[in-house]
PDB file of C-alpha atoms and ligand atoms in Angstrom:
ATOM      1  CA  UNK A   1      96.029 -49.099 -75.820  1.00 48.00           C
ATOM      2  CA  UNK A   2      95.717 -46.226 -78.361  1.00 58.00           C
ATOM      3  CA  UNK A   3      97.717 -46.765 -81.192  1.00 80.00           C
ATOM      4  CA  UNK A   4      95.770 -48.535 -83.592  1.00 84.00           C
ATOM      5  CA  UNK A   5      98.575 -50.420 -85.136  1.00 87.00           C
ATOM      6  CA  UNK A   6      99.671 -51.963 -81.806  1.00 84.00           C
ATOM      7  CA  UNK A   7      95.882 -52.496 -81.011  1.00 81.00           C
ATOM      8  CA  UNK A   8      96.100 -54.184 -84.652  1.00 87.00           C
ATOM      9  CA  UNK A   9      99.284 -56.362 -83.571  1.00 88.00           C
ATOM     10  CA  UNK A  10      97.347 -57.849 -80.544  1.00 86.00           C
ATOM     11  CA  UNK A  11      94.304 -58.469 -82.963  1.00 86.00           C
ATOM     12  CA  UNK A  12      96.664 -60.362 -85.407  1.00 89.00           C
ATOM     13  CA  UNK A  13      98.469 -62.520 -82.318  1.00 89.00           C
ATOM     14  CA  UNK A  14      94.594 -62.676 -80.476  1.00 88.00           C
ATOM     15  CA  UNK A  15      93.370 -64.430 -83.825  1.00 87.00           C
ATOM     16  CA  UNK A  16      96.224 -67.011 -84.431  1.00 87.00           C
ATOM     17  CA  UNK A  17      96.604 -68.312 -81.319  1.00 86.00           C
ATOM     18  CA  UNK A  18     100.126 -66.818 -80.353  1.00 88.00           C
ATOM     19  CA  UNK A  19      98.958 -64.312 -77.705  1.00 87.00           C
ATOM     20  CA  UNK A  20      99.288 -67.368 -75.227  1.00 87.00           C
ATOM     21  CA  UNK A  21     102.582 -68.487 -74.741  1.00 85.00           C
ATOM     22  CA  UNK A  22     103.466 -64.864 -75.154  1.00 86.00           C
ATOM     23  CA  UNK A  23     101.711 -63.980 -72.458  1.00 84.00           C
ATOM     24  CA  UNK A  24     102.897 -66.798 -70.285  1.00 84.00           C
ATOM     25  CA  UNK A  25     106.680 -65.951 -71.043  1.00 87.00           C
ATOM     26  CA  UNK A  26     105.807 -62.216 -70.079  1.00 84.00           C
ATOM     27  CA  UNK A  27     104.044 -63.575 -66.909  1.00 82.00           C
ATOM     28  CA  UNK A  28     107.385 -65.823 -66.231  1.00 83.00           C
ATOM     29  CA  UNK A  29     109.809 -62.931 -66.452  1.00 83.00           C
ATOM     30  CA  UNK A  30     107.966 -60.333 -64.359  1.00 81.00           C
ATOM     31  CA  UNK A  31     107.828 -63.678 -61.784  1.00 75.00           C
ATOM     32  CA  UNK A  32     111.419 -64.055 -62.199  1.00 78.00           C
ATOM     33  CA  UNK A  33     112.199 -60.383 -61.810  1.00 77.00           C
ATOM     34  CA  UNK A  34     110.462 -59.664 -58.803  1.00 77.00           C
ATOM     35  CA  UNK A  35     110.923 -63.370 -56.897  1.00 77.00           C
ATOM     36  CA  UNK A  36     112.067 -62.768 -53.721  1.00 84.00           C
ATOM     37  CA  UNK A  37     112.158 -65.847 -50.946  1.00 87.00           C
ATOM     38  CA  UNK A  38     109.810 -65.115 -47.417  1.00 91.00           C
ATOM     39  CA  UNK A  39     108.202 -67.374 -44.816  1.00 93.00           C
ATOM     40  CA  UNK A  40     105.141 -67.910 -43.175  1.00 94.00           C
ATOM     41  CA  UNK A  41     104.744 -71.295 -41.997  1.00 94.00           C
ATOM     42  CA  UNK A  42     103.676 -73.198 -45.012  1.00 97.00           C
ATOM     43  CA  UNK A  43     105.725 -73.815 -48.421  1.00 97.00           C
ATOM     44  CA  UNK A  44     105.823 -71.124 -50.500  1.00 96.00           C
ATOM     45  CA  UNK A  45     104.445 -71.664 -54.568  1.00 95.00           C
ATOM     46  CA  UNK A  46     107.767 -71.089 -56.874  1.00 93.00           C
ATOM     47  CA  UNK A  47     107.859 -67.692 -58.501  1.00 91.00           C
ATOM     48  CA  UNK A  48     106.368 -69.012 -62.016  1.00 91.00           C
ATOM     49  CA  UNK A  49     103.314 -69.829 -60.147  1.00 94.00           C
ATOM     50  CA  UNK A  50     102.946 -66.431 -57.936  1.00 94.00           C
ATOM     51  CA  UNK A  51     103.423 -65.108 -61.548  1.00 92.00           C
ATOM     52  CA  UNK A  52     100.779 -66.943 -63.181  1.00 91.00           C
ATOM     53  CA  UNK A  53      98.303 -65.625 -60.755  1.00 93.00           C
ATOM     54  CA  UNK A  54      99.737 -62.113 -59.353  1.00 91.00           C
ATOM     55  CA  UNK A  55     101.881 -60.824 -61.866  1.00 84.00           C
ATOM     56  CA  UNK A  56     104.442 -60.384 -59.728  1.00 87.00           C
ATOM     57  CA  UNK A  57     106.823 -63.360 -58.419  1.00 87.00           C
ATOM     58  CA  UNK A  58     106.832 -61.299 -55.001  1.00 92.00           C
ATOM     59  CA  UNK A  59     106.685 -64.110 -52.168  1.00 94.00           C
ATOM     60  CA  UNK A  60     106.680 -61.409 -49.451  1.00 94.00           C
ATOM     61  CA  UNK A  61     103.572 -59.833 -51.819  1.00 94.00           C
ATOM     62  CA  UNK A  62     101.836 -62.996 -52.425  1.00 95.00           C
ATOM     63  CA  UNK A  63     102.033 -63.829 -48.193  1.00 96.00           C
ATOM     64  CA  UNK A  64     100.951 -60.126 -46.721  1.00 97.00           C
ATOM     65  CA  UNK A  65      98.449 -59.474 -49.591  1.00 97.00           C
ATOM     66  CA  UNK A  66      96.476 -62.867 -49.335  1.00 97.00           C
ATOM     67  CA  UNK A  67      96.612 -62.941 -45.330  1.00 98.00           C
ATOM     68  CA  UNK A  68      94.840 -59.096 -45.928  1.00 97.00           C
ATOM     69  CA  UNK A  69      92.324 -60.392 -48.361  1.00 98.00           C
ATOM     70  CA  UNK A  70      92.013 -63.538 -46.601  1.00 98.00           C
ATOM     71  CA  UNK A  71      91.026 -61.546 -43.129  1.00 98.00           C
ATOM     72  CA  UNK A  72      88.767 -59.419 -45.215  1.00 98.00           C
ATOM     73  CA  UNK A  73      86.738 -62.181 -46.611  1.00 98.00           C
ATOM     74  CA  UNK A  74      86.286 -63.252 -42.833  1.00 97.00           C
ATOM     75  CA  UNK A  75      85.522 -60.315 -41.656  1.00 97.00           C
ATOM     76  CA  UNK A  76      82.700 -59.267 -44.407  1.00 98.00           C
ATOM     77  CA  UNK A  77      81.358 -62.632 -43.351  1.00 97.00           C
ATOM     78  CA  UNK A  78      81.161 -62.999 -39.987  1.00 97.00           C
ATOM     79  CA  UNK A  79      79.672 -59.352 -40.370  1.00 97.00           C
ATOM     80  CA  UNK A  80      76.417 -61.042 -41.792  1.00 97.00           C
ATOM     81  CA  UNK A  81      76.383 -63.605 -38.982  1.00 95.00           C
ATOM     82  CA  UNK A  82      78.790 -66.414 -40.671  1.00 95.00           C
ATOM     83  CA  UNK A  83      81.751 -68.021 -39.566  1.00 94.00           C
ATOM     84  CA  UNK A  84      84.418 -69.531 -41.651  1.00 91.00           C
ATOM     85  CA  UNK A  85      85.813 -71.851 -38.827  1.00 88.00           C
ATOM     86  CA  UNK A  86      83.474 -75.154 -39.012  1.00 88.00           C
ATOM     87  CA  UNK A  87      81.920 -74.066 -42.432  1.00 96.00           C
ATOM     88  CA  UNK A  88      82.404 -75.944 -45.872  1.00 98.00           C
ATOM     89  CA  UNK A  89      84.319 -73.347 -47.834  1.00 98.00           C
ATOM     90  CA  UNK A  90      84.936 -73.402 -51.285  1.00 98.00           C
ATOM     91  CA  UNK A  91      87.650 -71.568 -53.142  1.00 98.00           C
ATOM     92  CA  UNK A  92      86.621 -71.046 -56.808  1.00 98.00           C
ATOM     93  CA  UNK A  93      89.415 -69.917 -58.805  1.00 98.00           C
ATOM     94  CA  UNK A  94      91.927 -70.557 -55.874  1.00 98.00           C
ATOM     95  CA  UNK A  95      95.185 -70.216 -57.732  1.00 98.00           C
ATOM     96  CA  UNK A  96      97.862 -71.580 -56.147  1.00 98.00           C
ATOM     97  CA  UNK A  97      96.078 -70.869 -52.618  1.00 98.00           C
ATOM     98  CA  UNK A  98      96.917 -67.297 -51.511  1.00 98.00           C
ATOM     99  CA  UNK A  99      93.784 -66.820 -49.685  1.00 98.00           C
ATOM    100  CA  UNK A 100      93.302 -70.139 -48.878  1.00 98.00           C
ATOM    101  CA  UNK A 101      96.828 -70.578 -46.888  1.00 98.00           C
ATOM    102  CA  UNK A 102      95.161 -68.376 -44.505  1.00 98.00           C
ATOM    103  CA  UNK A 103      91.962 -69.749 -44.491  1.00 98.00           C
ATOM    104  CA  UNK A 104      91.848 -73.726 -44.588  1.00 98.00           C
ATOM    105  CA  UNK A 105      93.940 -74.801 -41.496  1.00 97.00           C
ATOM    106  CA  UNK A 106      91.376 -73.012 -39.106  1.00 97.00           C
ATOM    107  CA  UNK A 107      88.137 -74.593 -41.256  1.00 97.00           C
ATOM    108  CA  UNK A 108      89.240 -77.571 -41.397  1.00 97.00           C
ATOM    109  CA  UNK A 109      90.984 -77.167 -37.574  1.00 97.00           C
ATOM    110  CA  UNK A 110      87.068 -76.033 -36.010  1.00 96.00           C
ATOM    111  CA  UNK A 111      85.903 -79.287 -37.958  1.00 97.00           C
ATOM    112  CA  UNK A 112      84.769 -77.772 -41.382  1.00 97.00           C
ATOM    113  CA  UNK A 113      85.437 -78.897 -44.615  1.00 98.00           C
ATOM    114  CA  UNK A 114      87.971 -76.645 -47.381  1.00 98.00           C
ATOM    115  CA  UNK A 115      87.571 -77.125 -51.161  1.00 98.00           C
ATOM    116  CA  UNK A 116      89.638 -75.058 -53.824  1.00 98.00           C
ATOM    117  CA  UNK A 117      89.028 -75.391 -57.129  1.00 98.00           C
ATOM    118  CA  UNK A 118      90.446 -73.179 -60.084  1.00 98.00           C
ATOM    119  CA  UNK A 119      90.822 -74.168 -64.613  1.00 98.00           C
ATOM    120  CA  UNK A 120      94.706 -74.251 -64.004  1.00 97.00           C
ATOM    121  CA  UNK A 121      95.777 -77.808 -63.348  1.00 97.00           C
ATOM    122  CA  UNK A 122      99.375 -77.152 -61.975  1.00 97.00           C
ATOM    123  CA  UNK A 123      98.134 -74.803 -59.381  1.00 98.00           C
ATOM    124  CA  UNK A 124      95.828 -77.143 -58.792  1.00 98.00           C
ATOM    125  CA  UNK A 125      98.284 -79.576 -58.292  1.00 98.00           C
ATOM    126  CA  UNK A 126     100.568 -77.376 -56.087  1.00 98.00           C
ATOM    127  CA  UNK A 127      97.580 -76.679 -53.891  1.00 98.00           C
ATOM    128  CA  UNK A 128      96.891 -80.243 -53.094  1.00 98.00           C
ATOM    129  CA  UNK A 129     100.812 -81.023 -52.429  1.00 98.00           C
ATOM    130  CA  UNK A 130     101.314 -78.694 -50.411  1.00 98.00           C
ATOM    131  CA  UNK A 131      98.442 -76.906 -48.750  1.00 98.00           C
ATOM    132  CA  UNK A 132      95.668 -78.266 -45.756  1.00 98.00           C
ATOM    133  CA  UNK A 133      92.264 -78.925 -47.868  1.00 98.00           C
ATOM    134  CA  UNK A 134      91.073 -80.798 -50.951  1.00 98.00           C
ATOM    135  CA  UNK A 135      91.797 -79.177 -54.378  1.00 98.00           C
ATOM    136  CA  UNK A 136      90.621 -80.278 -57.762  1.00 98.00           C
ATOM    137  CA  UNK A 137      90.608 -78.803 -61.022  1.00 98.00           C
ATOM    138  CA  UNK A 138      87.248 -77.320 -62.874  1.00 98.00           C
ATOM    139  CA  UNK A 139      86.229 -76.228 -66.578  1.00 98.00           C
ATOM    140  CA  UNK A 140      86.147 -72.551 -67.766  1.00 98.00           C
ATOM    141  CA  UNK A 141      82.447 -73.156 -67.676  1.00 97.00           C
ATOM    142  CA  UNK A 142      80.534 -75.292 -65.572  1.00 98.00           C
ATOM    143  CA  UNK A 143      79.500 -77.396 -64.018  1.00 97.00           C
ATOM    144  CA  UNK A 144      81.348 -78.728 -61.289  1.00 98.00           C
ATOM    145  CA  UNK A 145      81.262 -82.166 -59.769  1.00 96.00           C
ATOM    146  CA  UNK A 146      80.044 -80.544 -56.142  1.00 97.00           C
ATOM    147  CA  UNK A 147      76.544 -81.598 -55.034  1.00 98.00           C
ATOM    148  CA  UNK A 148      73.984 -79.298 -54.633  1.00 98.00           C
ATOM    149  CA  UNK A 149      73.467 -77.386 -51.535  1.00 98.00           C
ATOM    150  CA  UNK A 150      77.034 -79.255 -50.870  1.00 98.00           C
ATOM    151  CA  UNK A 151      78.546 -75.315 -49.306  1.00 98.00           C
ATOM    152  CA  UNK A 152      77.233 -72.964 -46.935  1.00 96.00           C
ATOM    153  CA  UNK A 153      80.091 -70.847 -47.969  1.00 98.00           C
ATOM    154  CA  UNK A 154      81.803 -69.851 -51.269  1.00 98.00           C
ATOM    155  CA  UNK A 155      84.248 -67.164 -52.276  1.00 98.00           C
ATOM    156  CA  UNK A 156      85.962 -66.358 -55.301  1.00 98.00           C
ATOM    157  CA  UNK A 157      89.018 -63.164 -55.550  1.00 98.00           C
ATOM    158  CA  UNK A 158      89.418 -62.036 -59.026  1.00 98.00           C
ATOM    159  CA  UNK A 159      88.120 -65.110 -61.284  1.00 98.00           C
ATOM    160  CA  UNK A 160      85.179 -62.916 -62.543  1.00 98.00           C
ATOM    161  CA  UNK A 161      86.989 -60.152 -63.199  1.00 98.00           C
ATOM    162  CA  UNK A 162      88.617 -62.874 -66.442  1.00 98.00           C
ATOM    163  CA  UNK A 163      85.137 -63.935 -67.386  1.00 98.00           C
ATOM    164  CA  UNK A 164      82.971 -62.680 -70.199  1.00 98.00           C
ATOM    165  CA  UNK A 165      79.152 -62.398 -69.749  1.00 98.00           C
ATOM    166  CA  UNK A 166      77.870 -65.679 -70.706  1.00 98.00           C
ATOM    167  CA  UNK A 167      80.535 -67.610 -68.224  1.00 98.00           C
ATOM    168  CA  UNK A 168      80.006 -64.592 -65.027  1.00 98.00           C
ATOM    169  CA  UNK A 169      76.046 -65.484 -65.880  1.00 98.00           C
ATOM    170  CA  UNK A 170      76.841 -69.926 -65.865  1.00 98.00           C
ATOM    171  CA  UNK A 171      79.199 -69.533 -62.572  1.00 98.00           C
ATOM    172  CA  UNK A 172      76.894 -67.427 -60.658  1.00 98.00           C
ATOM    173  CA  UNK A 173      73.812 -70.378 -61.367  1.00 98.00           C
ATOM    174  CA  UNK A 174      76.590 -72.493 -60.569  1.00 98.00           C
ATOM    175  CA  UNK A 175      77.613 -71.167 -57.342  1.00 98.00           C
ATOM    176  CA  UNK A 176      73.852 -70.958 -56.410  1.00 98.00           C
ATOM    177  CA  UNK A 177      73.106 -74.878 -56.888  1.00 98.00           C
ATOM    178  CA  UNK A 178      75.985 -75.511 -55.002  1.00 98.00           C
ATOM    179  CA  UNK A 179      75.352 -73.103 -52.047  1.00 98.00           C
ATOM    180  CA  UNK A 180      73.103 -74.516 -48.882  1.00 97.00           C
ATOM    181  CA  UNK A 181      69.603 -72.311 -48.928  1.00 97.00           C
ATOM    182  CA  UNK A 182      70.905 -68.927 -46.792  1.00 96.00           C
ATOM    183  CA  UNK A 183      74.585 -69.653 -47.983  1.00 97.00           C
ATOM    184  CA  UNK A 184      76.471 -66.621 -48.498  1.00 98.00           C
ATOM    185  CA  UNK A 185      78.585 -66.024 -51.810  1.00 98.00           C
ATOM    186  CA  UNK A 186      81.836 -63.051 -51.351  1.00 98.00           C
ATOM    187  CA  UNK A 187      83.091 -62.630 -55.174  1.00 98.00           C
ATOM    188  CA  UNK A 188      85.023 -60.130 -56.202  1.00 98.00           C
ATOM    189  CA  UNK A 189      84.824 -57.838 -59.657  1.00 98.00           C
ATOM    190  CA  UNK A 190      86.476 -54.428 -61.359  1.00 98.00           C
ATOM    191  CA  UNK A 191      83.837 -51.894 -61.376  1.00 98.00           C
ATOM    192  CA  UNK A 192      83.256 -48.309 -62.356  1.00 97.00           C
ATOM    193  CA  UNK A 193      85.582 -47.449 -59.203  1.00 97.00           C
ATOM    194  CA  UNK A 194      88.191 -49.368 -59.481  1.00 97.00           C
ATOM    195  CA  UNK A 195      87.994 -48.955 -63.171  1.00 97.00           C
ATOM    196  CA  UNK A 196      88.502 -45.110 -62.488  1.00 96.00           C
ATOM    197  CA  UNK A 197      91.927 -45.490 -60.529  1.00 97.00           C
ATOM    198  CA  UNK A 198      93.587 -48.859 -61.923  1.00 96.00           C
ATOM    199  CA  UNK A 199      92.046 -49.416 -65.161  1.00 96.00           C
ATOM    200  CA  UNK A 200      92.774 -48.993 -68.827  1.00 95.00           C
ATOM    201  CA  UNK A 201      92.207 -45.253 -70.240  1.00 95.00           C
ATOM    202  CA  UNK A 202      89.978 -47.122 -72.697  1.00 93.00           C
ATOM    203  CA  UNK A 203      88.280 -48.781 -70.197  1.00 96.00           C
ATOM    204  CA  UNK A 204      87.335 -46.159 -67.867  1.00 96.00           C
ATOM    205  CA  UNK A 205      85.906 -44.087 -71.079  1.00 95.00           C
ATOM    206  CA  UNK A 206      83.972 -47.375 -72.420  1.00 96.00           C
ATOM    207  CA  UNK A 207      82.106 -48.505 -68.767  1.00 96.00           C
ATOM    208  CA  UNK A 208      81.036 -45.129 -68.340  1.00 93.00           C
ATOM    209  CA  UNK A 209      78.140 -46.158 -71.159  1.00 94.00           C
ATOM    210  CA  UNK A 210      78.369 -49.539 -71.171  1.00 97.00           C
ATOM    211  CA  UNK A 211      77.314 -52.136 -68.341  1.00 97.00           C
ATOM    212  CA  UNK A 212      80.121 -54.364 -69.511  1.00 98.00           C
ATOM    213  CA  UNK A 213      83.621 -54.118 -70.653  1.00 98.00           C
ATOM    214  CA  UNK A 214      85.964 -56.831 -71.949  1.00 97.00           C
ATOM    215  CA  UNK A 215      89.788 -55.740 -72.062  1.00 96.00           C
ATOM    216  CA  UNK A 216      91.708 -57.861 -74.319  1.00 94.00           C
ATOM    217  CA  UNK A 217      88.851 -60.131 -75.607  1.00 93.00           C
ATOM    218  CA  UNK A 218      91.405 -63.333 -76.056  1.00 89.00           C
ATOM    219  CA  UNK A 219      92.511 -66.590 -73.584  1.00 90.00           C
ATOM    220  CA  UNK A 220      89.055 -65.853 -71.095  1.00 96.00           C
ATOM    221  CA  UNK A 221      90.409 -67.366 -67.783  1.00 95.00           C
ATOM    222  CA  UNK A 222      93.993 -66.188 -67.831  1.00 92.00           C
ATOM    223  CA  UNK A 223      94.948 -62.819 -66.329  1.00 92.00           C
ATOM    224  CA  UNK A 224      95.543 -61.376 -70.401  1.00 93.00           C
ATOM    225  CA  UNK A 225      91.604 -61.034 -70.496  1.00 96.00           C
ATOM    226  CA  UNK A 226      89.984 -58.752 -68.062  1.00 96.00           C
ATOM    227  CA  UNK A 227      86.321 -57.550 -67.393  1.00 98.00           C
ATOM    228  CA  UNK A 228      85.242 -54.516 -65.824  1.00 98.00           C
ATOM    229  CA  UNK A 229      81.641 -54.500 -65.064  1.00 98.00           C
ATOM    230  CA  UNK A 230      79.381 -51.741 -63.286  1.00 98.00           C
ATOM    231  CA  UNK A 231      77.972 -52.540 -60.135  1.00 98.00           C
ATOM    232  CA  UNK A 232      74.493 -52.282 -61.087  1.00 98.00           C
ATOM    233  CA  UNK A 233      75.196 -54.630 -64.155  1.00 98.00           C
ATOM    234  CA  UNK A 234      76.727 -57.120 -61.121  1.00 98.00           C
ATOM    235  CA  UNK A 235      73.859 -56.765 -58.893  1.00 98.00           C
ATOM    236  CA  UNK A 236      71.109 -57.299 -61.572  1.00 98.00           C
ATOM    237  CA  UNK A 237      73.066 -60.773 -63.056  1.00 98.00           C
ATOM    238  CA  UNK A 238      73.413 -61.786 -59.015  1.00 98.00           C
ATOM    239  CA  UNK A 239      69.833 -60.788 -58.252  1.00 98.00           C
ATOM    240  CA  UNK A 240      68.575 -63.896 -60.885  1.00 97.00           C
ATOM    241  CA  UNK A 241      69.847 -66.172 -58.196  1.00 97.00           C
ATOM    242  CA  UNK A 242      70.595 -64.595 -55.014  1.00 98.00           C
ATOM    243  CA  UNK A 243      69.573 -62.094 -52.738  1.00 98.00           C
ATOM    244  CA  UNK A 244      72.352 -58.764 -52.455  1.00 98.00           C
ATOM    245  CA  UNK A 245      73.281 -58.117 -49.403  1.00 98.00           C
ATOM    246  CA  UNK A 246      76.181 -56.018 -50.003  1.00 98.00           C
ATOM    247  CA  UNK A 247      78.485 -54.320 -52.556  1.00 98.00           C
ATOM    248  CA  UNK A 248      81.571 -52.510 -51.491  1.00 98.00           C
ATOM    249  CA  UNK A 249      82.784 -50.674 -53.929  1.00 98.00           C
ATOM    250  CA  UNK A 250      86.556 -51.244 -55.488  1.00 98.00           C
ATOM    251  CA  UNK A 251      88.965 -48.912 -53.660  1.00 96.00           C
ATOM    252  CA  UNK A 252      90.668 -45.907 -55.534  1.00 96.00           C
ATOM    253  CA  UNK A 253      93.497 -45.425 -52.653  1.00 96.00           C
ATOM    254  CA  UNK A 254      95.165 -48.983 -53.262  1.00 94.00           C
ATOM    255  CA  UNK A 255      94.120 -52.225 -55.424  1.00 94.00           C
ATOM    256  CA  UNK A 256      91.157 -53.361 -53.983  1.00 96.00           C
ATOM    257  CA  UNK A 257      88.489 -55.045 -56.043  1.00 98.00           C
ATOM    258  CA  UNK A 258      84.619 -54.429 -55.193  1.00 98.00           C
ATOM    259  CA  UNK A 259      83.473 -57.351 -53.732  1.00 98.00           C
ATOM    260  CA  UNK A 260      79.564 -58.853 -54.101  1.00 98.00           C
ATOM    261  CA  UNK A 261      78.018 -60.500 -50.779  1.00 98.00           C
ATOM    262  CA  UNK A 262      75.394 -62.351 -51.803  1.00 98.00           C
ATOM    263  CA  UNK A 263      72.910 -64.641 -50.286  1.00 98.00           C
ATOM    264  CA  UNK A 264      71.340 -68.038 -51.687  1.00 97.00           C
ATOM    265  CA  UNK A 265      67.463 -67.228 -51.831  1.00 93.00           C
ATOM    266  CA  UNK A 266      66.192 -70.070 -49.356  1.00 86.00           C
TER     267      UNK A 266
HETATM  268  C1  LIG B 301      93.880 -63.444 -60.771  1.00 69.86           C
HETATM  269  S1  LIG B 301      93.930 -65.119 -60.377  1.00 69.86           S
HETATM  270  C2  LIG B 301      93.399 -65.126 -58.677  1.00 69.86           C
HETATM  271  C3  LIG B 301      93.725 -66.404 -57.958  1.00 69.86           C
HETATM  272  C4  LIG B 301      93.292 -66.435 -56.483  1.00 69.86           C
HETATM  273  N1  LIG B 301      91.865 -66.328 -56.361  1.00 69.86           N
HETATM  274  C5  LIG B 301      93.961 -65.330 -55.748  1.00 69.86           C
HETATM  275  O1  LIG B 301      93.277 -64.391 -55.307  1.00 69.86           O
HETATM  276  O2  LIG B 301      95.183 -65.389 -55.639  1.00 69.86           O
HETATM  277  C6  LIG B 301      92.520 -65.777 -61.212  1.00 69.86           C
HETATM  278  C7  LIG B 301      92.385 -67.270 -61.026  1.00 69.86           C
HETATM  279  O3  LIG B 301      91.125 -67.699 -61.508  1.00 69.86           O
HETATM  280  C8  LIG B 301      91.310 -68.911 -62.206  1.00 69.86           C
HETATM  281  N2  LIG B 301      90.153 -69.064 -63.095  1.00 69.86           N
HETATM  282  C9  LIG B 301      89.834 -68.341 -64.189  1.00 69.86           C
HETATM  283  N3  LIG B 301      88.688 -68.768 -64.708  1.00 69.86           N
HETATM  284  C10 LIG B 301      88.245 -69.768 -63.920  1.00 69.86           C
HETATM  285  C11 LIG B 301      87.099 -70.611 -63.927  1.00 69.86           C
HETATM  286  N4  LIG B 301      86.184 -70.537 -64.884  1.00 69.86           N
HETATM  287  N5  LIG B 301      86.982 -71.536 -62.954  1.00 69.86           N
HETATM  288  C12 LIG B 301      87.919 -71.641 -61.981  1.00 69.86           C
HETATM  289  N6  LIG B 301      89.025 -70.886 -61.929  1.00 69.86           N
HETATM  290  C13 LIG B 301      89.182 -69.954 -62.876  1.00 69.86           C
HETATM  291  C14 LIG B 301      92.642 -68.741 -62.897  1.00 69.86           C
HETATM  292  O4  LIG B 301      93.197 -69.962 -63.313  1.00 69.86           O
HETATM  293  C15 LIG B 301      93.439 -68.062 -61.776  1.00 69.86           C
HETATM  294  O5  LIG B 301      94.033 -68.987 -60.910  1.00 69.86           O
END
């Protein structure tokens, strides 16, 4: 955003508070706007909730785009010798379950166990009414009631690209207590590529000197704050806990985030 009095505006409504529900009712009308009713074999979240995590209310959207990302996570994984069916998967950040409608039935079907967890208590809440798995609700920062070494396998689609520094730094120690020794860790995060194709003009210009870029520094969580990081700033706050296996970059051709496989240190 350029103009400095608008960037002033969102200062003034940042400070007092009323950014929030006015980025809630924007959320609800681009749900409304695009809602559009599809099946695939399990209930569908209503629109406000697609909205809350999407920004779009797009059922068909929400369905084809989390079975994609949802195949992707399984591929990446059983590409460093893991297999989702049987494992104890956990879903941090899990929304109202677009990756996980693809992914619990056949963990928990091979005999595996399927946690989601995310801040927002009615998606939490959705998830557990209507979804296979367990679903409870977490704190912006951690920790989490899991034991340690309780998952051999955790992934997490945009939740640290809404973090700043001192939460992506607490979640990834997190993540590591929780993870088995060898456990493998798939989180996704904006970098300097994805930055380049999808993200703010301001953005783009501020990550190419700095490791670490928060966009609309207000309501950390939600989808109003957003962090673009570069991949060597990812790897070297991973590499405190975990061994990098991987880092695909984010995709320039269509929306794809750059996703982090990781590996707890045994
Ligand atoms: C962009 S949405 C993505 C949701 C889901 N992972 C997906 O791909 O559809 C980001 C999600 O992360 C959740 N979230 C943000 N901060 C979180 C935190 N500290 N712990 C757990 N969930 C968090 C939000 O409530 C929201 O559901």
């Amino acid at each position: 955003m350029r103009d400095p009095l608008r960037r002033l505006l969102h200062r003034g409504l940042e400070v007092s508070g009323l950014i929030g529900p006015l980025h809630r009712r924007q959320e609800r009308r681009h749900a409304e706007l695009s809602s559009d009713p599809y099946q695939d074999g399990l209930p569908m979240p209503p629109a406000a909730l697609i909205g809350a995590v999407a920004g779009t209310g797009s059922q068909r959207w929400y369905s084809e785009k989390g079975q994609q990302d949802a195949a992707w996570f399984i591929s990446v994984a059983s590409s460093h010798g893991v297999t989702l069916g049987g494992a104890r998967v956990w879903d941090l950040g899990c929304g109202c379950g677009r990756i996980a409608r693809w992914i619990a039935p056949d963990v928990l079907k091979a005999g595996g166990d399927f946690l989601g967890t995310d801040i927002n208590r009615q998606l939490v809440r959705w998830c557990a009414a209507n979804l296979p798995g367990r679903y409870l609700r977490n704190g912006l920062q951690p920790p989490t009631t899991c034991p340690s070494g309780d998952r051999n396998l955790v992934y997490a689609y945009s939740v640290f690209t809404h973090l700043r520094e001192p939460a992506i730094r607490s979640w990834l120690a997190e993540i590591a207590r929780v993870l088995q020794p060898g456990g493998l860790a798939m989180l996704t995060f904006h970098d300097e590529d994805y930055a380049a194709a999808w993200g703010p003009e301001s953005v783009r210009l501020s990550l190419q000197s700095e490791p670490l870029v928060i966009f609309n520094d207000a309501l950390e969580g939600s989808n109003y704050l957003s962090a673009w990081i570069r991949r060597s700033t990812f790897v070297a706050l991973a590499e405190e806990h975990f061994t990098v296996l991987e880092v695909v970059p984010g995709r320039r051709d269509q929306p794809v985030q750059a996703l982090a496989v990781l590996q707890k240190r045994s």
